[in-house]
PDB file of C-alpha atoms in Angstrom:
ATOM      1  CA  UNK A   1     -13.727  -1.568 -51.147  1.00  0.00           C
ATOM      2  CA  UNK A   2     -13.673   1.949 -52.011  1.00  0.00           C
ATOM      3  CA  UNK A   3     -11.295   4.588 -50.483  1.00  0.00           C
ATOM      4  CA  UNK A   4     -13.980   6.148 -48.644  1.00  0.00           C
ATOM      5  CA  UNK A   5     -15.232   2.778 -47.025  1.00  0.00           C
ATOM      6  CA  UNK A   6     -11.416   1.597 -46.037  1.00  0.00           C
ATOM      7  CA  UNK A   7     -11.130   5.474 -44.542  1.00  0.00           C
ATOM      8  CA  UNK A   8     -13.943   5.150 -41.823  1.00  0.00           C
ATOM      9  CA  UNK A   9     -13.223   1.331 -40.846  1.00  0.00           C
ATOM     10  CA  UNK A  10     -10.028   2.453 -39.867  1.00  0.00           C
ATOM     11  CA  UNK A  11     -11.837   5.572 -37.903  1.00  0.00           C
ATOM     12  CA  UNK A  12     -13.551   3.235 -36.184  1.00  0.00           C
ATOM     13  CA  UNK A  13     -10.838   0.978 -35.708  1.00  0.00           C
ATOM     14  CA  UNK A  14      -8.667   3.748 -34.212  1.00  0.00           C
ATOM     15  CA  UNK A  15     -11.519   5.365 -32.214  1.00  0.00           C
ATOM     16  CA  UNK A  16     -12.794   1.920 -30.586  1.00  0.00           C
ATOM     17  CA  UNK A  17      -9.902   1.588 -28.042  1.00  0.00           C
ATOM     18  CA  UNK A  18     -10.272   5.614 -26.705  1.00  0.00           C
ATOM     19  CA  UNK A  19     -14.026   5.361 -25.953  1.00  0.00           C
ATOM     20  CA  UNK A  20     -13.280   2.258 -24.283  1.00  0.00           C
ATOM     21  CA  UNK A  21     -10.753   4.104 -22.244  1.00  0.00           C
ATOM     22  CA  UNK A  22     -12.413   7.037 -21.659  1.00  0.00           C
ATOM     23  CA  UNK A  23     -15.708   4.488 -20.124  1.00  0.00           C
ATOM     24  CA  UNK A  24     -13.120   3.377 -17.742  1.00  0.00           C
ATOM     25  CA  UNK A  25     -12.084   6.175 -17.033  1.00  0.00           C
ATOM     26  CA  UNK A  26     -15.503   7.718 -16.027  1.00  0.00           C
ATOM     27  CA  UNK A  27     -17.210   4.640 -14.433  1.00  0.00           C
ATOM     28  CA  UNK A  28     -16.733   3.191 -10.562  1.00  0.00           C
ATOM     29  CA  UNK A  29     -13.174   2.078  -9.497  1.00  0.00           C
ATOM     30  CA  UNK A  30     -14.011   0.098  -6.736  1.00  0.00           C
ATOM     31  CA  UNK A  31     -12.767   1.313  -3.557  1.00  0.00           C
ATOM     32  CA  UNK A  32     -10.863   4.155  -5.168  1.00  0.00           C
ATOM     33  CA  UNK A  33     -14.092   6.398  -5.332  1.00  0.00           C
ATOM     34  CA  UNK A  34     -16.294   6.047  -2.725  1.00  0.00           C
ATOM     35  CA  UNK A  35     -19.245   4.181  -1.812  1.00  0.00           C
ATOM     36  CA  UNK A  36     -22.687   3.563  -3.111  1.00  0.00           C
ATOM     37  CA  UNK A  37     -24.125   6.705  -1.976  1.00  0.00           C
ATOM     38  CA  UNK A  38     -21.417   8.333  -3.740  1.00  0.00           C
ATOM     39  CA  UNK A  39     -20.220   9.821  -0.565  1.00  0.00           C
ATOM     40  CA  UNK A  40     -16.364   9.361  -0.176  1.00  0.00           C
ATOM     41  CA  UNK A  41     -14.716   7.600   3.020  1.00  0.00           C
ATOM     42  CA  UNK A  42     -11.471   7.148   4.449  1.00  0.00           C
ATOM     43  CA  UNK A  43      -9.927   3.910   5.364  1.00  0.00           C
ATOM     44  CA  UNK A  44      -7.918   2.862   8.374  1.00  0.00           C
ATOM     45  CA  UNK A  45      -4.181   2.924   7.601  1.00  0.00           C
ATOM     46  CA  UNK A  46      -3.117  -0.489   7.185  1.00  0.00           C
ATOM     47  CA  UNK A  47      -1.523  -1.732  10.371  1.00  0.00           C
ATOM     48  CA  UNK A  48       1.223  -4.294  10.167  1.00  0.00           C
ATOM     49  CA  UNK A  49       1.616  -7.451  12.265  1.00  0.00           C
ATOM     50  CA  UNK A  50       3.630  -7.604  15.312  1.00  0.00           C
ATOM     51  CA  UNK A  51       5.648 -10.452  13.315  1.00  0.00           C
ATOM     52  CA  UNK A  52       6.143  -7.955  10.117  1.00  0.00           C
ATOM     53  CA  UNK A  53       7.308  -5.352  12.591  1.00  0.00           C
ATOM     54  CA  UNK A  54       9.721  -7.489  14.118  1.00  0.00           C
ATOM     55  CA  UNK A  55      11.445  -8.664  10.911  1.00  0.00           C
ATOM     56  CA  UNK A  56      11.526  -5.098  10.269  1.00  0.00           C
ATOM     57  CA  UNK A  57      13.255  -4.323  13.528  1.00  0.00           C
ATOM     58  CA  UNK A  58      15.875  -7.090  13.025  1.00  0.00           C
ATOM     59  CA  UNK A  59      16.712  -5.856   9.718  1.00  0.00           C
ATOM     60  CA  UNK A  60      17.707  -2.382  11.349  1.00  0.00           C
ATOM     61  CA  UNK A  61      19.287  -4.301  14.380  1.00  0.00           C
ATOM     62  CA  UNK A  62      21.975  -5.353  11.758  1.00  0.00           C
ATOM     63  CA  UNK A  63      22.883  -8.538  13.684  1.00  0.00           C
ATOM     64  CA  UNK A  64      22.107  -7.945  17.159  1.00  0.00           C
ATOM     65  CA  UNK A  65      20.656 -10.189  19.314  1.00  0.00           C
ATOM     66  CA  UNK A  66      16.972 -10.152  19.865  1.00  0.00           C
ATOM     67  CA  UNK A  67      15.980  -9.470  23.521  1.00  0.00           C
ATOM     68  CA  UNK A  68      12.067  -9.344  23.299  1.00  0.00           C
ATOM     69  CA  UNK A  69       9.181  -7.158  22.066  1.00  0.00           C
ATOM     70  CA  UNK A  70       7.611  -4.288  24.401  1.00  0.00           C
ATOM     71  CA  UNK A  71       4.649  -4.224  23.019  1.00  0.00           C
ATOM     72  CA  UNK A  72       2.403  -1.600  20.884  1.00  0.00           C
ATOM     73  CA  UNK A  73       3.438   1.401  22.635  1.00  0.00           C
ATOM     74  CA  UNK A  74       1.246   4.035  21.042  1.00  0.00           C
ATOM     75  CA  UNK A  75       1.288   3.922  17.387  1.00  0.00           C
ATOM     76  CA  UNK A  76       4.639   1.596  17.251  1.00  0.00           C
ATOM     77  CA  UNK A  77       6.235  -1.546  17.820  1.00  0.00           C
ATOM     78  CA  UNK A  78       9.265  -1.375  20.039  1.00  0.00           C
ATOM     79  CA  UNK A  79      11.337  -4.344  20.009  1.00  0.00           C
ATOM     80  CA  UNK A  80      14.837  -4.652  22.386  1.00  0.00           C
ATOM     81  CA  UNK A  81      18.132  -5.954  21.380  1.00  0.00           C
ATOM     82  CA  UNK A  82      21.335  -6.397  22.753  1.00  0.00           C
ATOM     83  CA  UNK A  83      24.852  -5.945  21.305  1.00  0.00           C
ATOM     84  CA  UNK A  84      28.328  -5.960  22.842  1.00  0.00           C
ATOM     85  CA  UNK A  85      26.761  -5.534  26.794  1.00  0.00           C
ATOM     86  CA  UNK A  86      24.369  -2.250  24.951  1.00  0.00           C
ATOM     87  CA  UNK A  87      20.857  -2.450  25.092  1.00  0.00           C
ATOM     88  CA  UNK A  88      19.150  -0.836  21.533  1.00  0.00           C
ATOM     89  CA  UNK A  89      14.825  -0.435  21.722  1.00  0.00           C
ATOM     90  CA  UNK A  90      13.993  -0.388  18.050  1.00  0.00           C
ATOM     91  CA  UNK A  91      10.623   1.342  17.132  1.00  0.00           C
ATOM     92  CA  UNK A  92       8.296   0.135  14.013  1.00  0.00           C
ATOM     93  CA  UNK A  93       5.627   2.181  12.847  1.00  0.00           C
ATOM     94  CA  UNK A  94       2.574   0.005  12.974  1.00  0.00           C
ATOM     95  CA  UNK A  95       1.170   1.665   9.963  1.00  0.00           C
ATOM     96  CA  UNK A  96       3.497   0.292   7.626  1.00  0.00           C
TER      97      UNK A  96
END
């Protein structure tokens, strides 16, 4: 192989990988974008489980004992514990 032919194999070589890149980088990333019309949307917030927000709550209830769950009270689970005779509501965002 000549110099020449060894110098633009490894142009190509090198050059492969970025326009490979940059097509990625240009093309449809699935929700990311938008839709087909190429009009973007929002999504919902992802809204946690009752059960997720609970083992939340006991984590921050740092040994209490669990009393019961109030409910979805707006935009957040409120859960009730007791410790030592005190009553504590704990509030979880439902939107993680």
């Amino acid at each position: 192989m000549t110099r020449l032919t060894v110098l633009l194999l490894s142009v190509l070589i090198a050059a492969a990988p970025l326009s490979a890149a940059n097509a990625q980088d240009r093309g449809n990333r699935g929700d990311r974008g938008g839709d087909r019309n190429g009009q973007e949307f929002q999504r919902e917030p992802r809204r946690i489980s009752e059960a997720e927000a609970q083992g939340i709550a006991q984590s921050r209830a740092r040994g209490a004992r669990f009393v019961g769950s109030l409910g979805l009270r707006g935009n957040s689970y409120v859960f009730r514990f007791e410790r030592d005779g005190q009553i504590i509501d704990i509030s979880v965002d439902s939107r993680g």
